[in-house]
CSV table of C-alpha atoms in Angstrom, one decimal:
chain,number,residue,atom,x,y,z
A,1,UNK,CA,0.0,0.0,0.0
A,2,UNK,CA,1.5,3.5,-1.3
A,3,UNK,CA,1.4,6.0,1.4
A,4,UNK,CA,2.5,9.6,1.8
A,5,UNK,CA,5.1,8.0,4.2
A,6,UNK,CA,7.0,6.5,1.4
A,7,UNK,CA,9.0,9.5,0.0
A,8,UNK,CA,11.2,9.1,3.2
A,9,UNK,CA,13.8,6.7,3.8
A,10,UNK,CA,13.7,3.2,6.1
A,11,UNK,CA,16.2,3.0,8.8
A,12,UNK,CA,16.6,-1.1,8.2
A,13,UNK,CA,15.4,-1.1,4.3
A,14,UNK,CA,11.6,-1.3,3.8
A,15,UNK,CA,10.2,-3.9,5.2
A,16,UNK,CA,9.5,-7.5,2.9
A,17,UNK,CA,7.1,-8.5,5.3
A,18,UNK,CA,3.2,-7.7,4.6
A,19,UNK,CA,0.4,-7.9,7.3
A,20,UNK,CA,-2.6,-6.0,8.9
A,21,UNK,CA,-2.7,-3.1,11.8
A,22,UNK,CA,-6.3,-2.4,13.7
A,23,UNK,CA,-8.1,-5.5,12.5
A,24,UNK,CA,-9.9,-4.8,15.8
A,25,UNK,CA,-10.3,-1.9,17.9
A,26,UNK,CA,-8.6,-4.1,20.3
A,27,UNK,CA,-5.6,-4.6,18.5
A,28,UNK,CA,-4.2,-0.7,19.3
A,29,UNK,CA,-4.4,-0.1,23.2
A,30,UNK,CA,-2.9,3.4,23.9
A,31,UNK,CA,-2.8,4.4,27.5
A,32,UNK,CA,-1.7,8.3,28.6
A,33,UNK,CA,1.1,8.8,30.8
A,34,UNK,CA,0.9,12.6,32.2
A,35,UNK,CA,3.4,12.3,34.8
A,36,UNK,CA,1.8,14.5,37.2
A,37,UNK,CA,-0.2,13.9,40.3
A,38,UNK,CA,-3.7,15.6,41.0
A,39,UNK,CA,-3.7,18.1,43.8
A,40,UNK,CA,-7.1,16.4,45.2
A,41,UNK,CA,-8.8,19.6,45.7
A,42,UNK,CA,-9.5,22.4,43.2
A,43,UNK,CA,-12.6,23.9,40.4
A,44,UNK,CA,-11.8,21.3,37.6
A,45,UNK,CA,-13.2,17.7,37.5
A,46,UNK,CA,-10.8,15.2,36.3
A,47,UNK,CA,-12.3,12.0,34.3
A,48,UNK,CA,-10.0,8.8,33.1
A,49,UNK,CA,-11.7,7.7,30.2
A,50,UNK,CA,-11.7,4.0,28.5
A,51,UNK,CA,-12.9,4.8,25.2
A,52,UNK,CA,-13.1,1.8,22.0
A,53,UNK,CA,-13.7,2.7,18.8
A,54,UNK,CA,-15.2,6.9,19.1
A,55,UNK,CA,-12.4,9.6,18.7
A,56,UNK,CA,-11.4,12.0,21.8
A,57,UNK,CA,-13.6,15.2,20.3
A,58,UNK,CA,-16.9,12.9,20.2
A,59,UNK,CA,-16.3,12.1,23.8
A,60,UNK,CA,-15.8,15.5,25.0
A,61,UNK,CA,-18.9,17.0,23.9
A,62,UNK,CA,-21.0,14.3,24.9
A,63,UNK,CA,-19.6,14.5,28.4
A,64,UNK,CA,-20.0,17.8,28.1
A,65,UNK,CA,-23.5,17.6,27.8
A,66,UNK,CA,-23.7,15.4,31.0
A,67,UNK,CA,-21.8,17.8,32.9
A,68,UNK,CA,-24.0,20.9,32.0
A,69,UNK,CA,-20.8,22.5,30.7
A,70,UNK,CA,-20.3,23.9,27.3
A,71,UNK,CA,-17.5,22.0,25.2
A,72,UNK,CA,-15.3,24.5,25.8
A,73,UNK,CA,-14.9,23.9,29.2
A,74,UNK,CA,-13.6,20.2,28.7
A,75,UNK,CA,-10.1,20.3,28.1
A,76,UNK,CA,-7.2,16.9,27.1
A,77,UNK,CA,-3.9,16.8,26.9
A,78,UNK,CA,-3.7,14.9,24.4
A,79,UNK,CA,-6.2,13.5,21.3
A,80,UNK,CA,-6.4,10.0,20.7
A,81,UNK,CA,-6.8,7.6,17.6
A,82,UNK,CA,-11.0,6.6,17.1
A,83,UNK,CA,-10.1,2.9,15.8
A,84,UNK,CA,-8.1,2.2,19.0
A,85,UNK,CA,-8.9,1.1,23.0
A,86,UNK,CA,-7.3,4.1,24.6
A,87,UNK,CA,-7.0,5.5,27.8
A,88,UNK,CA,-6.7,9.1,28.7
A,89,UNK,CA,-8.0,12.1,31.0
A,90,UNK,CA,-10.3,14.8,30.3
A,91,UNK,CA,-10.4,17.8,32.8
A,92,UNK,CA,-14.0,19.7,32.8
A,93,UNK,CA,-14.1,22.7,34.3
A,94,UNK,CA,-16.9,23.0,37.4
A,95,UNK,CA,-16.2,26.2,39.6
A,96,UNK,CA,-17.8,25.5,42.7
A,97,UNK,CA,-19.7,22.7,41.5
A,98,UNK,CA,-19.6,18.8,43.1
A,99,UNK,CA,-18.8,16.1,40.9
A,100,UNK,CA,-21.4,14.7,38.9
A,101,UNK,CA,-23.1,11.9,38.5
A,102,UNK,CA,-21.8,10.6,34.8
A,103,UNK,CA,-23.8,7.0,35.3
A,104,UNK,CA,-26.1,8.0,32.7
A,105,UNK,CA,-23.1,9.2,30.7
A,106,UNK,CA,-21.7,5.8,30.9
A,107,UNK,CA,-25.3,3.7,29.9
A,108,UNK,CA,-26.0,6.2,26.7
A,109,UNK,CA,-22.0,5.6,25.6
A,110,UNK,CA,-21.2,1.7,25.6
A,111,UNK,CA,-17.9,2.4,23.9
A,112,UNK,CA,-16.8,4.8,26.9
A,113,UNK,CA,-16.0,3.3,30.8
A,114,UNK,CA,-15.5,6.0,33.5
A,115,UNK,CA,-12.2,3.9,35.0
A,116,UNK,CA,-11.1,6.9,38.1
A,117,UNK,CA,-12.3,10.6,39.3
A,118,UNK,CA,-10.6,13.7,40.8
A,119,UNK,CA,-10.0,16.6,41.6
A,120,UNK,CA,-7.1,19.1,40.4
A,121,UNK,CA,-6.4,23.1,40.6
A,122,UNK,CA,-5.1,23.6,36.9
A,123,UNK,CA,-7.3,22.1,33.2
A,124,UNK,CA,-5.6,20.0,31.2
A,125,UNK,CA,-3.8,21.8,28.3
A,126,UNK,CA,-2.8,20.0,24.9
A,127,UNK,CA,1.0,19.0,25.6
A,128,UNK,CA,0.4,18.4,29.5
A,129,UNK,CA,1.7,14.6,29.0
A,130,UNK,CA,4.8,12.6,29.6
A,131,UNK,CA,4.3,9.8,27.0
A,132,UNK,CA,1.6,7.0,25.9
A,133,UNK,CA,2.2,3.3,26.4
A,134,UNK,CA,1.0,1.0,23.8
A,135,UNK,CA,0.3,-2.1,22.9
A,136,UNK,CA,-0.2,-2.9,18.8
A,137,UNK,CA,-1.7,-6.4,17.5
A,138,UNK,CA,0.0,-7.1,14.3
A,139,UNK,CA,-1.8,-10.0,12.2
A,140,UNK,CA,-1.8,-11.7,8.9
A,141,UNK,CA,2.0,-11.5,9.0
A,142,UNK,CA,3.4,-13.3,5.6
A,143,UNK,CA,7.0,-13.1,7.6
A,144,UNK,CA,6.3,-12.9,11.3
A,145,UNK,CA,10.4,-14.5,11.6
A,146,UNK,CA,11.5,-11.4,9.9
A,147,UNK,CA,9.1,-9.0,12.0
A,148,UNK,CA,10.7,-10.5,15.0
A,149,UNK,CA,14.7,-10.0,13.9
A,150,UNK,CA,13.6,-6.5,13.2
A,151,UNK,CA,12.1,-5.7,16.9
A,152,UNK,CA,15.6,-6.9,18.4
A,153,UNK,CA,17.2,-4.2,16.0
A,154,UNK,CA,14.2,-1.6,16.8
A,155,UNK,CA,15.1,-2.2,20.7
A,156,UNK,CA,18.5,-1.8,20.2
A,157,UNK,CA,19.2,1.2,18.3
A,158,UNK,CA,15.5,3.0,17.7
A,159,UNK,CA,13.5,4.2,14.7
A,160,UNK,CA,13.7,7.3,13.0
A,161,UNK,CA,11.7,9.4,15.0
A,162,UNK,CA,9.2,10.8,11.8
A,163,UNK,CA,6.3,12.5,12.0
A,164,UNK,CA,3.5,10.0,11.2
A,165,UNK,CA,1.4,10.0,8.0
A,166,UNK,CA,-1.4,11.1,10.5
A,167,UNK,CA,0.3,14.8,10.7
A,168,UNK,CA,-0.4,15.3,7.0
A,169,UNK,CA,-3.7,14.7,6.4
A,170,UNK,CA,-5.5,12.4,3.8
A,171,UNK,CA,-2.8,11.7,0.9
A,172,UNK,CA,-0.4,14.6,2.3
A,173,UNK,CA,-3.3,16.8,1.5
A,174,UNK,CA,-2.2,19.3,4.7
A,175,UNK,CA,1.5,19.9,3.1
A,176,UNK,CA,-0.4,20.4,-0.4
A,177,UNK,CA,-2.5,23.4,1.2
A,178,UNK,CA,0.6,24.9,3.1
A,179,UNK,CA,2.6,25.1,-0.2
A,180,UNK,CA,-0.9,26.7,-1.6
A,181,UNK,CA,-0.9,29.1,1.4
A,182,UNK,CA,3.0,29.7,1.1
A,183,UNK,CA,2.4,30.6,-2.5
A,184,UNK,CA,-0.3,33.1,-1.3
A,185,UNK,CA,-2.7,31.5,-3.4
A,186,UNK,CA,-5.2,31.8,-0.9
A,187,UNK,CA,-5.8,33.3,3.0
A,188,UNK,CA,-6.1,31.2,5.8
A,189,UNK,CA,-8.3,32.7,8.8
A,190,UNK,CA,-9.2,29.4,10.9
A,191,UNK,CA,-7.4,29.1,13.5
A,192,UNK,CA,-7.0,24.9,13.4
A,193,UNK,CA,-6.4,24.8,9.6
A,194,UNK,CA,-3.7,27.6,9.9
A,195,UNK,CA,-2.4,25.3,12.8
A,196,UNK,CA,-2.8,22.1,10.8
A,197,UNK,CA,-1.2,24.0,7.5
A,198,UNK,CA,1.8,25.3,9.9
A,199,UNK,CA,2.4,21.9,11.7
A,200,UNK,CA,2.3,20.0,8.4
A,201,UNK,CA,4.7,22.0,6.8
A,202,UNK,CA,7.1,22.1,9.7
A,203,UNK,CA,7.0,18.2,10.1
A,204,UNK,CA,7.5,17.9,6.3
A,205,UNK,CA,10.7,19.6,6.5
A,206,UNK,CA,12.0,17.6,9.2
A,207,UNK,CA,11.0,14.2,7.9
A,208,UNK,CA,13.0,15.3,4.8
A,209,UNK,CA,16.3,16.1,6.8
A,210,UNK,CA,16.1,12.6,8.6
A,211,UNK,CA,15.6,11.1,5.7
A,212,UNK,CA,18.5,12.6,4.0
A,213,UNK,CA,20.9,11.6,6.5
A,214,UNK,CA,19.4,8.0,6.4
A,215,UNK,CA,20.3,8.0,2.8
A,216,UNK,CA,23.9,9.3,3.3
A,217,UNK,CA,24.2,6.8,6.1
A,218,UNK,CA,24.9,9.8,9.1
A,219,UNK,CA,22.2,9.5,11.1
A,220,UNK,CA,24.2,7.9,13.8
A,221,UNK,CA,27.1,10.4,13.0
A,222,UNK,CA,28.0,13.1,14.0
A,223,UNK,CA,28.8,16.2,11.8
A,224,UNK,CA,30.9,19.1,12.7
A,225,UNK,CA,27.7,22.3,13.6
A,226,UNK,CA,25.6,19.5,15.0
A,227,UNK,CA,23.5,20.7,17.8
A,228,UNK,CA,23.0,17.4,19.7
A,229,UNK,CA,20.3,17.2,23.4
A,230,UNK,CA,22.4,16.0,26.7
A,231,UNK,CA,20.5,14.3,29.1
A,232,UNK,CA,20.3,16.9,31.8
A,233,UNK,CA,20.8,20.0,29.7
A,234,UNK,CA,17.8,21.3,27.8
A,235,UNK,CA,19.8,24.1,25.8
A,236,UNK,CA,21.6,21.6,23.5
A,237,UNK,CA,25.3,21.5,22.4
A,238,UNK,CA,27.4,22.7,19.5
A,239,UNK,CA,29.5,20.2,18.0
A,240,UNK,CA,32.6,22.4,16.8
A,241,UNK,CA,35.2,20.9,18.5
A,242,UNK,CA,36.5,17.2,19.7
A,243,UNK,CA,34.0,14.9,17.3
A,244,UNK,CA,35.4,11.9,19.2
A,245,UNK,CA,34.0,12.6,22.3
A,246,UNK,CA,30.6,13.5,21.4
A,247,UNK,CA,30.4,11.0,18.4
A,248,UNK,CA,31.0,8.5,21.5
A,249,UNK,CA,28.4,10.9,23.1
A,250,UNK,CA,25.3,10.1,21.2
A,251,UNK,CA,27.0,5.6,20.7
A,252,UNK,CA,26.2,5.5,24.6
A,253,UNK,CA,22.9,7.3,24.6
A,254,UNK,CA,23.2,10.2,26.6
A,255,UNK,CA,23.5,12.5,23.7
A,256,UNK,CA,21.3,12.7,20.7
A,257,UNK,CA,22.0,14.1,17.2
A,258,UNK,CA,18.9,16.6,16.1
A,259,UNK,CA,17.2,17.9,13.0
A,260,UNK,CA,15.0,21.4,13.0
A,261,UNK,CA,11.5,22.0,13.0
A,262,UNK,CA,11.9,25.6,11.0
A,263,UNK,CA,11.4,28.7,11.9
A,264,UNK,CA,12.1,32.1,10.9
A,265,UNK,CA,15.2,33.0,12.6
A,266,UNK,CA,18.4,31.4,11.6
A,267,UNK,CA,19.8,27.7,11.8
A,268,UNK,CA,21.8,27.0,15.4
A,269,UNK,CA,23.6,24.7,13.9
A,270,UNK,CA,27.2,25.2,12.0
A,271,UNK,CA,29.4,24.0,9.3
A,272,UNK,CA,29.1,21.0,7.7
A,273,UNK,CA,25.6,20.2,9.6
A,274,UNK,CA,24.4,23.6,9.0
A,275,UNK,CA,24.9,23.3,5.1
A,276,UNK,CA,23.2,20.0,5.0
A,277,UNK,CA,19.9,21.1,6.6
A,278,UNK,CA,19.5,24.0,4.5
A,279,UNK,CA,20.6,22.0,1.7
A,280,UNK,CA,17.4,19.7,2.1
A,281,UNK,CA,14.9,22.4,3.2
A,282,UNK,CA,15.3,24.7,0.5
A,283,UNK,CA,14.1,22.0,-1.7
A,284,UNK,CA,10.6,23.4,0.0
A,285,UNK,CA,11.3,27.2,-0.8
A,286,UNK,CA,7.0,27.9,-0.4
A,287,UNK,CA,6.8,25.8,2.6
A,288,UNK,CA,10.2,27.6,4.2
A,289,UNK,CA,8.7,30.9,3.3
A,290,UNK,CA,5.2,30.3,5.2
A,291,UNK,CA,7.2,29.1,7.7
A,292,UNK,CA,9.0,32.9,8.0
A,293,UNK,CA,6.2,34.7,7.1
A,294,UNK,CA,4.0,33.7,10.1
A,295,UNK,CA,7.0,33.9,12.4
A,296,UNK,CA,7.3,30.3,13.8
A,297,UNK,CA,10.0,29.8,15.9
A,298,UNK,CA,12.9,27.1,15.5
A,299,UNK,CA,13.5,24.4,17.7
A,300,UNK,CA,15.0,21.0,17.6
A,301,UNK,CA,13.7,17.0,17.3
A,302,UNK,CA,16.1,14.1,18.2
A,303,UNK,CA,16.7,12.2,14.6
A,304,UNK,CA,16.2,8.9,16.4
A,305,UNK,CA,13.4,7.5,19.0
A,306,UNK,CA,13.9,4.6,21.3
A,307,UNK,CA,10.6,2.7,22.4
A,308,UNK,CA,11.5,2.4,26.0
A,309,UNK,CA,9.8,-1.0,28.1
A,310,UNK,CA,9.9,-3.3,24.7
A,311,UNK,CA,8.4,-6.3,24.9
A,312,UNK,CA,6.9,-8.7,22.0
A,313,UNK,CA,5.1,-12.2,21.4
A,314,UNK,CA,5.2,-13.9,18.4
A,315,UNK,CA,2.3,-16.8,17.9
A,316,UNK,CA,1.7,-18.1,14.3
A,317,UNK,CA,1.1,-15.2,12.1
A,318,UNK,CA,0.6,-12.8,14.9
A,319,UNK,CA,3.0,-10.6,16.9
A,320,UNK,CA,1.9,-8.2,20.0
A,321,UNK,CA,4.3,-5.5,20.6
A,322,UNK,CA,4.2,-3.3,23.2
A,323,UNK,CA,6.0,0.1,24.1
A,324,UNK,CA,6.1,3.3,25.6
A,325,UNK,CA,6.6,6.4,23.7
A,326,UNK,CA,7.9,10.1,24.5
A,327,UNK,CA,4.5,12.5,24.2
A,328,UNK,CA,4.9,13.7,20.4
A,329,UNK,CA,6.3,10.7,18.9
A,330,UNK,CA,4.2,8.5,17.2
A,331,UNK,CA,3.5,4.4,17.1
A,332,UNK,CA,3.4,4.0,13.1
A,333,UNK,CA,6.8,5.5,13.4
A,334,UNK,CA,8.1,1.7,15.1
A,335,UNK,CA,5.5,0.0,12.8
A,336,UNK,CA,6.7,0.9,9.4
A,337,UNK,CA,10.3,-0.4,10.1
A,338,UNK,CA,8.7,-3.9,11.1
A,339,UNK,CA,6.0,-4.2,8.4
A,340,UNK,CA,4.1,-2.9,5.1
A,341,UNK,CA,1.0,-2.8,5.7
A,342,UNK,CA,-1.9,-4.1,3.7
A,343,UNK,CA,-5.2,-2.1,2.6
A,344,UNK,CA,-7.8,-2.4,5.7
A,345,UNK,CA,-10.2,-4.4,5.1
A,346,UNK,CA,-13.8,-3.3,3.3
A,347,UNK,CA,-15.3,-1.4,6.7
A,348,UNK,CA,-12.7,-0.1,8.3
A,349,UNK,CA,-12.6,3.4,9.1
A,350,UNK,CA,-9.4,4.9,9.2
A,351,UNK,CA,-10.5,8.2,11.2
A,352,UNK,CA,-7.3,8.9,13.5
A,353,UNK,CA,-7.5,12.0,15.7
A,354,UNK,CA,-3.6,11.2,17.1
């Protein structure tokens, strides 16, 4: 199956191995990590949801409705994918209200469980999350033996960390509007689109610089200007001096080699790495200039992501992975190094609010 995804480069060579992703709702169990604890006390109601098969917006309106609230005062941190069992929190705001009663909630919506209550000082914001852990069915595997081999490789030196096909809309459709926009061919005034347009385009760029350095075999290499994140240090370091040490750096993990999300002020990288990243995004001259024109700021994204807490089982033609993923990094990143994956089946919708 031809995807958007395929103008950028595999890590461990596309995959020979065919097979089938969300056969069943079931078969993609996402569970929200925020890494914060609830104060206890406080005007906004927190909910942990269980929801199968009905995307994050759905839910929030209709719990909206049982709270008496308008649907702007439910809040997430995160959306979720529709054809998926996921588990996340919603915060709804109720000033000097007590908690409702959401039973009926629960007997009008058998694809949603109320799994835990409370009580917290601050709403949820988009962002406010450490990570997701997941846990991905993969079935009708015609080479389960290689899927396997290529886990052991995924848990020992990570994926490309690529912005999924998700962040691009139907058939890349998002980056085909921002080059539209970029060419001032028409005015965007909604706020999501513009945010859509903007994110696309961003994403784009980045995927394309990863890719590159997959191709000239340097994505576990470091080039003199790299700007590479240090555990502990959020600022990021230079490479301009003593390659050695930080090439041996980023081999033990506690550095990591970066690519830029654009903005519009200028590249902090240097040299050799500087070159090759404006290199590659200039290829994108109307994307770059939408980019600059609405004044995004630059920041950095490691090149590669390392599921942390692998685990797999292979039975038959079946393998069950699960993972646990940094918030903005996404699953079909670690699926499309294991598999390609065939047309869903007649039915299927593929509706994914991620």
């Amino acid at each position: 199956m031809s995807t958007v995804m395929d103008n950028f480069s595999w890590l461990y060579r596309k995959p020979s191995c065919q097979g089938r992703i969300k056969v069943e709702p079931e078969d993609f169990v996402v569970k929200e990590n925020l890494g914060f604890e609830f104060a206890g006390t406080g005007e906004h109601f927190m909910v942990k949801i269980r929801k199968t098969g009905e995307n994050t917006k759905y839910v929030v309106n209709e719990l909206a409705k049982a709270c008496g609230v308008k649907s702007r005062d439910v809040s997430w941190a995160g959306l979720k994918d529709r054809h998926a069992v996921t588990e996340q929190w919603l915060s709804v705001h109720l000033p000097g209200k007590p908690d409702p009663d959401l039973a009926q909630f629960v007997a009008e919506h058998p694809g949603v469980e109320v799994l835990e209550t409370a009580r917290h000082d601050k709403k949820l914001r988009p962002g406010d999350l450490v990570g997701n852990w997941f846990q991905l069915t993969l079935r009708e595997l015609d080479q389960a033996d290689d899927v396997v081999a290529r886990l052991a490789q995924v848990a020992k030196q990570g994926v490309p960390n690529y912005f999924g096909e998700q962040r691009f809309g139907h058939s890349g459709n998002n980056v085909v509007k921002a080059r539209a926009w970029g060419n001032d061919e028409f005015r965007v005034r909604d706020k999501s689109k513009r945010s859509f347009y903007l994110s696309a385009a961003r994403s784009w760029l980045f995927n394309m610089v990863l890719s590159a350095r997959i191709e000239q075999q340097a994505v576990h290499t470091v080039l003199d200007g790299d700007l590479l994140q240090v555990d502990g240090d959020e600022r990021g370091r230079l490479v301009q001096a003593d390659l050695e040490q930080w090439q041996q750096a980023v081999d033990n993990g506690t550095a990591s080699i970066t690519a830029p999300m654009m903005g519009d002020n200028a590249l902090p990288t240097s040299g050799q790495s500087e070159a090759f990243e404006m290199a590659i995004v200039e290829q994108e001259p109307l994307l770059l200039k939408l980019i600059r024109d609405n004044r995004m700021r630059h920041e950095r994204r490691p090149l590669l992501l390392k599921p942390q807490d692998m685990a797999w089982q292979h039975d038959g033609d079946t393998v069950t992975v699960s993972f646990a993923l940094p918030a903005g990094c996404f699953a079909t990143a670690v699926v499309r190094e294991l598999m390609v994956e065939l047309p869903q089946q007649e039915g299927y919708d593929a509706n994914s609010d991620q």
